[in-house]
PDB file of N, CA and C in Angstrom:
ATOM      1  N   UNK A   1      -0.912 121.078 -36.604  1.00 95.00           N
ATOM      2  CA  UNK A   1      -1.557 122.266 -36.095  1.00 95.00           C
ATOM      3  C   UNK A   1      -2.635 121.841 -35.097  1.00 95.00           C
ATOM      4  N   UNK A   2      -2.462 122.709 -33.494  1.00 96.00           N
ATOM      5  CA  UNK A   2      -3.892 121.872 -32.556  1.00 96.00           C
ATOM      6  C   UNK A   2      -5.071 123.310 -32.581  1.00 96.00           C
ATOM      7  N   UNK A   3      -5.754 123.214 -33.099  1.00 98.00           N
ATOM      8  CA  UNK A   3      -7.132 124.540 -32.794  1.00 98.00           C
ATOM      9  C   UNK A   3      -7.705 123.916 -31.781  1.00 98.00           C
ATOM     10  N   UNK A   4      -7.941 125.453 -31.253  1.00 98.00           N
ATOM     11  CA  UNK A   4      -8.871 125.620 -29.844  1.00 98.00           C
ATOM     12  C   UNK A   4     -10.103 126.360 -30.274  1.00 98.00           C
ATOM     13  N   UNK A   5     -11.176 126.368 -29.268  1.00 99.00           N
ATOM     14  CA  UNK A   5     -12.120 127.109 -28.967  1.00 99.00           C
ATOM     15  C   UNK A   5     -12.377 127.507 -27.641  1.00 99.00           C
ATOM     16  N   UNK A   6     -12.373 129.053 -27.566  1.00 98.00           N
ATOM     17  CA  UNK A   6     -13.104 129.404 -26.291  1.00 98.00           C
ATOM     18  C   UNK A   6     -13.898 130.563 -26.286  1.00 98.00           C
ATOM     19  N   UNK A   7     -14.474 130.955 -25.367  1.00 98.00           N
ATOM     20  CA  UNK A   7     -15.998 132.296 -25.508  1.00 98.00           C
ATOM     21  C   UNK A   7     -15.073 133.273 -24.449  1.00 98.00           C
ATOM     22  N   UNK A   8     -15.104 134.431 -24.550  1.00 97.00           N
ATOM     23  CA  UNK A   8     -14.533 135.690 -23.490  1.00 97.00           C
ATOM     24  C   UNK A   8     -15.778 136.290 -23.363  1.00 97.00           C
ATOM     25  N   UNK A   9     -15.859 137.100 -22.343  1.00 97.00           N
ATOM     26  CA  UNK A   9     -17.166 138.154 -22.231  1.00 97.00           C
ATOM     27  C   UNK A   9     -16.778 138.974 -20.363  1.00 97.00           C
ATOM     28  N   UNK A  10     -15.929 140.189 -21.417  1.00 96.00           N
ATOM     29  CA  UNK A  10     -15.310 141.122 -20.180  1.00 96.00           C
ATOM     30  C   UNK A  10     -16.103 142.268 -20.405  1.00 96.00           C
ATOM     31  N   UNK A  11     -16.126 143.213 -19.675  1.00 97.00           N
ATOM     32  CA  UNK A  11     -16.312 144.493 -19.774  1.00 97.00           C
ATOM     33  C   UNK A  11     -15.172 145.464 -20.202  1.00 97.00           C
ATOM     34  N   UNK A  12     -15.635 146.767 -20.541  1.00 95.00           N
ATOM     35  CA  UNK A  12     -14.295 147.397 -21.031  1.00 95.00           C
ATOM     36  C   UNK A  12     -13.260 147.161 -20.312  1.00 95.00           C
ATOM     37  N   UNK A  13     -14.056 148.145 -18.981  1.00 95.00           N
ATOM     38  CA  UNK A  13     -13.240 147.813 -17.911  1.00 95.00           C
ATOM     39  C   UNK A  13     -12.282 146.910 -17.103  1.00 95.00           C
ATOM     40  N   UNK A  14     -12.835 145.614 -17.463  1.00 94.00           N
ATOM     41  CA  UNK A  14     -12.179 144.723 -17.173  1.00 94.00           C
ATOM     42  C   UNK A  14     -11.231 144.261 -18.046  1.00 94.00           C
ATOM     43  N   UNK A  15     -11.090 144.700 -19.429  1.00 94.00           N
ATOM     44  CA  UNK A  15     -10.301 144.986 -20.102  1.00 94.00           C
ATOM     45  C   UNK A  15      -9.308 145.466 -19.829  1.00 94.00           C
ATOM     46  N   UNK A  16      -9.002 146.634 -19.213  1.00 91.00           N
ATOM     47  CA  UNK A  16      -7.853 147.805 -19.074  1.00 91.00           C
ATOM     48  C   UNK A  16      -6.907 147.087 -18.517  1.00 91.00           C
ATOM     49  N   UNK A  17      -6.833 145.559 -17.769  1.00 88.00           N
ATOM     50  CA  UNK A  17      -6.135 144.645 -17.457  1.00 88.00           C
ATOM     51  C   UNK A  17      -4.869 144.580 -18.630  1.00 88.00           C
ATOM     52  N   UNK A  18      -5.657 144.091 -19.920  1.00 89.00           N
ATOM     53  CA  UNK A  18      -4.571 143.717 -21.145  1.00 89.00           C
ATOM     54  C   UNK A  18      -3.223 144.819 -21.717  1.00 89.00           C
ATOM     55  N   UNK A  19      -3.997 145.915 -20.843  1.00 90.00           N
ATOM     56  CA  UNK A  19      -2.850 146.733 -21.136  1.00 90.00           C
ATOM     57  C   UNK A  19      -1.936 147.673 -20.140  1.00 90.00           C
ATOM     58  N   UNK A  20      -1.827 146.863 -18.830  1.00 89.00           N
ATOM     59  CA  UNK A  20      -0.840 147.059 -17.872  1.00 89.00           C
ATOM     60  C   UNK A  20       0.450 146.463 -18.225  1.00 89.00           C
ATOM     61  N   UNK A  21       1.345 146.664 -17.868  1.00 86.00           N
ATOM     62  CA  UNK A  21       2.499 146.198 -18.231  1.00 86.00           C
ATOM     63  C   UNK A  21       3.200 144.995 -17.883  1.00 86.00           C
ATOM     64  N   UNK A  22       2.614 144.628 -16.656  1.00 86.00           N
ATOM     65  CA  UNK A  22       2.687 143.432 -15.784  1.00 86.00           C
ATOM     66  C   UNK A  22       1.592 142.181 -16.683  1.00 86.00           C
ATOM     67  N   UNK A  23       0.875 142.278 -17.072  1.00 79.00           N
ATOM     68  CA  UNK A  23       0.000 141.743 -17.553  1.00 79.00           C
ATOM     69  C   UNK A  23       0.134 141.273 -18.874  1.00 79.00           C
ATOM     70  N   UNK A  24       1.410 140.515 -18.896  1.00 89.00           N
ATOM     71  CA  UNK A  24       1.713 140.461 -20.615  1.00 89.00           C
ATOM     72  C   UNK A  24       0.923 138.811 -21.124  1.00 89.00           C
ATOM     73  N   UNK A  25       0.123 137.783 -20.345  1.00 92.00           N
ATOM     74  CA  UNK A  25      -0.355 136.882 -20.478  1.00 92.00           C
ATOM     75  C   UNK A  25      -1.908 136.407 -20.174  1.00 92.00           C
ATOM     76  N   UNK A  26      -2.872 136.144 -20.525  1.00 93.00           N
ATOM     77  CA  UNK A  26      -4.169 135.769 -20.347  1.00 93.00           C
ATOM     78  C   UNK A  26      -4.660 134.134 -20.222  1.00 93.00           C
ATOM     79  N   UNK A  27      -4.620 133.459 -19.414  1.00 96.00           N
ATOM     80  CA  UNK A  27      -5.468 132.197 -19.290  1.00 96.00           C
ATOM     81  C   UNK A  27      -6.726 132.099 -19.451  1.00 96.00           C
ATOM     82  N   UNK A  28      -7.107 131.145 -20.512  1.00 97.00           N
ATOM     83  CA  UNK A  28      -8.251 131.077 -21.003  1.00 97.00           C
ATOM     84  C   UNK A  28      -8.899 129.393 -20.660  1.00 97.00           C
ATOM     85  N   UNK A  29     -10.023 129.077 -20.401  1.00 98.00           N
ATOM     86  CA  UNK A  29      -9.928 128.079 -20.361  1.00 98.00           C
ATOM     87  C   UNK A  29     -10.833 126.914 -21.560  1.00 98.00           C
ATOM     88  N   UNK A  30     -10.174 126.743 -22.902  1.00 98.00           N
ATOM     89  CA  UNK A  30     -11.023 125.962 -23.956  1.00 98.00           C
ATOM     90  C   UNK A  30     -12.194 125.321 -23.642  1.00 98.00           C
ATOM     91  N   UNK A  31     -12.854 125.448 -25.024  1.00 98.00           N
ATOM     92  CA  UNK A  31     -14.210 124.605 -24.846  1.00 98.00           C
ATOM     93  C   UNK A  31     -14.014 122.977 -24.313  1.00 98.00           C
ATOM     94  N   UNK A  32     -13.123 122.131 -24.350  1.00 97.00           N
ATOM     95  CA  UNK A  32     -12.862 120.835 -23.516  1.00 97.00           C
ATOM     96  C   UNK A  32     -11.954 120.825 -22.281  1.00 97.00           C
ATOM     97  N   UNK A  33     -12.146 122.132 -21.636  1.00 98.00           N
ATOM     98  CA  UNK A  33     -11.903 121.750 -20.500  1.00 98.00           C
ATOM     99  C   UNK A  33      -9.869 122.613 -19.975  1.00 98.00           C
ATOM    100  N   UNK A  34      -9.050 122.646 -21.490  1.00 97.00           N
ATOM    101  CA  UNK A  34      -8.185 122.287 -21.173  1.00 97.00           C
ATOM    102  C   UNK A  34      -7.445 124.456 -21.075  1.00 97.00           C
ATOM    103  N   UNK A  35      -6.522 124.554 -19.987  1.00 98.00           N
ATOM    104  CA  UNK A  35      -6.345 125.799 -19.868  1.00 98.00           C
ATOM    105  C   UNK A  35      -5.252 126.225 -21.299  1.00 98.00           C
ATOM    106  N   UNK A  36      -5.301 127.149 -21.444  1.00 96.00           N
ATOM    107  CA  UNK A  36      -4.340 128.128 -22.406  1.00 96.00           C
ATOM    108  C   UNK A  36      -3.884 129.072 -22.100  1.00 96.00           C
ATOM    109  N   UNK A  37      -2.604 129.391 -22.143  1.00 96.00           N
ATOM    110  CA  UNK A  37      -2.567 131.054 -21.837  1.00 96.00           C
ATOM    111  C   UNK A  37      -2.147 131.526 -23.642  1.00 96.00           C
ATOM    112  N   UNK A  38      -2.597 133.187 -23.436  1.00 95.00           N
ATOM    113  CA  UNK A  38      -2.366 132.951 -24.423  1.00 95.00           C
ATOM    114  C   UNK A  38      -1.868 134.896 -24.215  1.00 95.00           C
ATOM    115  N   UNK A  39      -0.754 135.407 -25.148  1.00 94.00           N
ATOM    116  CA  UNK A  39      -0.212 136.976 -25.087  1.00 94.00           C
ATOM    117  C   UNK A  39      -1.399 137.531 -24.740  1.00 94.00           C
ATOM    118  N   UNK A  40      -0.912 138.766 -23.956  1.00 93.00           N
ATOM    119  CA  UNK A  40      -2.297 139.688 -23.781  1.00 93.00           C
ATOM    120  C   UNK A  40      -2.368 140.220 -25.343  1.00 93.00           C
ATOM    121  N   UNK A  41      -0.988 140.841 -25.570  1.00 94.00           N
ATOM    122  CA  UNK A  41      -1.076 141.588 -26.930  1.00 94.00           C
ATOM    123  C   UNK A  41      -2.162 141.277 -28.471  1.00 94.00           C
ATOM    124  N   UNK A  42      -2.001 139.572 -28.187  1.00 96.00           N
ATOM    125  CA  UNK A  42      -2.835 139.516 -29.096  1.00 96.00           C
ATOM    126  C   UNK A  42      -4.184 139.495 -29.372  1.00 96.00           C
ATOM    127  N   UNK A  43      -5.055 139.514 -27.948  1.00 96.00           N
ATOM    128  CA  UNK A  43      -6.142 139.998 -27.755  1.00 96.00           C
ATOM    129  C   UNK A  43      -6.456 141.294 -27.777  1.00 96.00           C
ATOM    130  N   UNK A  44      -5.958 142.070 -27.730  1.00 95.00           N
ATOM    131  CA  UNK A  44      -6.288 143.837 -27.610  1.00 95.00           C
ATOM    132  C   UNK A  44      -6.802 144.344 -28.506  1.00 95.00           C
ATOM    133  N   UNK A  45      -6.803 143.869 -30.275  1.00 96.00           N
ATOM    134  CA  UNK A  45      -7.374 144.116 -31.094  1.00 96.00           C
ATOM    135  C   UNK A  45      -8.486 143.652 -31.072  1.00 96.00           C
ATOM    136  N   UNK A  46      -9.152 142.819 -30.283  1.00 97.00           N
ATOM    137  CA  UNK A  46     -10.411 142.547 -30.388  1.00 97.00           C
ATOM    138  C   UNK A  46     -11.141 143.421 -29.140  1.00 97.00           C
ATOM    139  N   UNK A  47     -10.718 144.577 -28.619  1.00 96.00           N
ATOM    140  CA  UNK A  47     -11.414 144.904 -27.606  1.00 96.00           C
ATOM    141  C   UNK A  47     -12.169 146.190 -28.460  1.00 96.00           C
ATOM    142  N   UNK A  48     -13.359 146.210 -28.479  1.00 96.00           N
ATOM    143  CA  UNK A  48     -14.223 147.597 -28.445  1.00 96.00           C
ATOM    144  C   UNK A  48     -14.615 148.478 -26.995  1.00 96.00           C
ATOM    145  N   UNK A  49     -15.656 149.396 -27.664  1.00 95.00           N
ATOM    146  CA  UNK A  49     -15.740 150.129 -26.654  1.00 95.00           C
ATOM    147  C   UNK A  49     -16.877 149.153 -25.745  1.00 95.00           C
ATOM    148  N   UNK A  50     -17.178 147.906 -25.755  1.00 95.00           N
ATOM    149  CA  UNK A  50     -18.165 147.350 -25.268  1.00 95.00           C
ATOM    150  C   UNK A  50     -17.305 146.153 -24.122  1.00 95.00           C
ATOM    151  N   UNK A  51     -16.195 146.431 -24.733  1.00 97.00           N
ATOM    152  CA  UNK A  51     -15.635 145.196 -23.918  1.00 97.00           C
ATOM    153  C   UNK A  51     -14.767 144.412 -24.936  1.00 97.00           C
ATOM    154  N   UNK A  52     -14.464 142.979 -24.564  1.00 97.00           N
ATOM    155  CA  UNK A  52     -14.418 141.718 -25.434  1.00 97.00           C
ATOM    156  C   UNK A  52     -15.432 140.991 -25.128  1.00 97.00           C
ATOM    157  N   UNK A  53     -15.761 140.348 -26.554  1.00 97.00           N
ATOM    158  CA  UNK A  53     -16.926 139.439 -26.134  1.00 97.00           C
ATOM    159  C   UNK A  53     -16.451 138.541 -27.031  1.00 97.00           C
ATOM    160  N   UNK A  54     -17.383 137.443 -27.514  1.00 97.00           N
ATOM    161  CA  UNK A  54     -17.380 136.388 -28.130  1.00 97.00           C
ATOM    162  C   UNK A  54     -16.229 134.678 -28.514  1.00 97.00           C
ATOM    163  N   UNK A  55     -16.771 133.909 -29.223  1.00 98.00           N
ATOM    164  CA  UNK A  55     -16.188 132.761 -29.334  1.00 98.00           C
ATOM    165  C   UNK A  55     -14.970 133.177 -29.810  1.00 98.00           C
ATOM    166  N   UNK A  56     -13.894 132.767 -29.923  1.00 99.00           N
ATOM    167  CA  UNK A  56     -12.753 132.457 -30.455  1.00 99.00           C
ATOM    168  C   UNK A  56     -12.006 131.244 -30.744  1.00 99.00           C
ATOM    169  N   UNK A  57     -11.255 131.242 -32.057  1.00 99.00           N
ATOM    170  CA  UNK A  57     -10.575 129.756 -32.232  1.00 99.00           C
ATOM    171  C   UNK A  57      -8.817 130.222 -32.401  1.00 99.00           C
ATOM    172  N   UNK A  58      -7.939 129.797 -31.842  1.00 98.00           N
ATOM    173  CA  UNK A  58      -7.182 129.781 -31.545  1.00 98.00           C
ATOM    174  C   UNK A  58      -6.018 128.606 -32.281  1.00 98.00           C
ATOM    175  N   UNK A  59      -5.428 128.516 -32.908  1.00 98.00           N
ATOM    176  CA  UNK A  59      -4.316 128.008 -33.612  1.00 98.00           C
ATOM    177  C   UNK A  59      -3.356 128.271 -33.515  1.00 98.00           C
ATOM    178  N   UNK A  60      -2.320 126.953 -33.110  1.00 97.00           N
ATOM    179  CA  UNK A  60      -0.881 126.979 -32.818  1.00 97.00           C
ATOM    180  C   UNK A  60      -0.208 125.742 -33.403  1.00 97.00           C
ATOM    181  N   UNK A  61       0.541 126.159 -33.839  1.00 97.00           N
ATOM    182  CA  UNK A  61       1.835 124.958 -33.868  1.00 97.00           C
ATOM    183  C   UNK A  61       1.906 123.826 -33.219  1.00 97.00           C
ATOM    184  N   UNK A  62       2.366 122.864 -33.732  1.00 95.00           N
ATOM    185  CA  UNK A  62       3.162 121.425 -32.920  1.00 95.00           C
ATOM    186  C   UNK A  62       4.193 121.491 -31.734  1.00 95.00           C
ATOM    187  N   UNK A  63       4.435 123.061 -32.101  1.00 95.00           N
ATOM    188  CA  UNK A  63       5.238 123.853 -31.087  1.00 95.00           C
ATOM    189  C   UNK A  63       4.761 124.465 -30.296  1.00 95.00           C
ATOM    190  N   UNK A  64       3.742 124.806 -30.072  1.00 92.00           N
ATOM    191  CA  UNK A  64       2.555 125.522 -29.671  1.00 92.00           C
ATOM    192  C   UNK A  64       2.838 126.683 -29.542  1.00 92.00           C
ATOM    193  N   UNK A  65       3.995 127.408 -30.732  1.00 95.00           N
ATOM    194  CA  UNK A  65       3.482 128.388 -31.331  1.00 95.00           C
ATOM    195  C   UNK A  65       2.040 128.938 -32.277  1.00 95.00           C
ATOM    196  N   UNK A  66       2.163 130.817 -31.807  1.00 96.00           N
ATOM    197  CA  UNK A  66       0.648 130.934 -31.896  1.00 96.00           C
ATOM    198  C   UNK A  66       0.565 130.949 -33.355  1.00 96.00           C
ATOM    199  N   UNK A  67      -0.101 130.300 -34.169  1.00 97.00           N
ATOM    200  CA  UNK A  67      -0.007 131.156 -35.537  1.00 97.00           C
ATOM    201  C   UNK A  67      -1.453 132.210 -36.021  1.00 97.00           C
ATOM    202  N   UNK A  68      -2.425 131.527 -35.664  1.00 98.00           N
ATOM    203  CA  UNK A  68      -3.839 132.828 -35.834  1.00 98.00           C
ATOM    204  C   UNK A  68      -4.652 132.358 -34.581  1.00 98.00           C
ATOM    205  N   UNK A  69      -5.565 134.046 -34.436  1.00 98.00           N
ATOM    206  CA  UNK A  69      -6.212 133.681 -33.923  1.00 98.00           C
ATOM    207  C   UNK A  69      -7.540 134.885 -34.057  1.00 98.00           C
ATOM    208  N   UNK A  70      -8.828 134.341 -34.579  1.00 98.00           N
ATOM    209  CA  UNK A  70      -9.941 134.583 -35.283  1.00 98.00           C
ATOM    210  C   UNK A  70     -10.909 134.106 -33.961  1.00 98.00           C
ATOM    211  N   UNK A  71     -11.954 135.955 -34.471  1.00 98.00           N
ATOM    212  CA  UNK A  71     -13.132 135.314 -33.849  1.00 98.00           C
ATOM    213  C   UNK A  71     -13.671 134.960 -34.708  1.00 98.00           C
ATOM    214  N   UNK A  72     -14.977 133.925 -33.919  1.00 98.00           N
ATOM    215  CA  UNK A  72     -15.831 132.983 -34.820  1.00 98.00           C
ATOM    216  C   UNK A  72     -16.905 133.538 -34.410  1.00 98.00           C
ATOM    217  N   UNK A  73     -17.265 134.383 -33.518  1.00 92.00           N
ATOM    218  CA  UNK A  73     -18.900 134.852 -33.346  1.00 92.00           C
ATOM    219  C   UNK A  73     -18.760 135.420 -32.118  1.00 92.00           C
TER     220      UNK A  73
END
């Protein structure tokens, strides 16, 4: 299993991205540097009416399938 860490901090607005239809992927770039993309879908539950904000850790497979992914703060 490889875990990641990375921080988001969008506005709602800039949100409304995750749920165009064209937009089915998000690049993130981890706390060491290294890029991720990762489903839009599975970020959308973390959006409030404030936006997305905070750290996230990210876990995938040897396959680099996704298996969770939790905010941490």
């Amino acid at each position: 299993m490889l875990t990641y860490y990375f921080s988001v901090s969008l506005t709602y607005e800039e949100c409304r991205v995750l749920y165009l239809p064209k937009n089915n992927a998000v690049v993130v770039i981890e706390e060491r540097g290294k890029r991720i993309q990762i489903p839009a879908k599975n970020l959308r539950p973390f959006v409030s009416q404030t936006g997305l904000r905070g750290r996230f850790r990210l876990q995938v497979s040897e396959d680099k399938k996704l298996l969770s992914l939790d905010r941490v703060s």
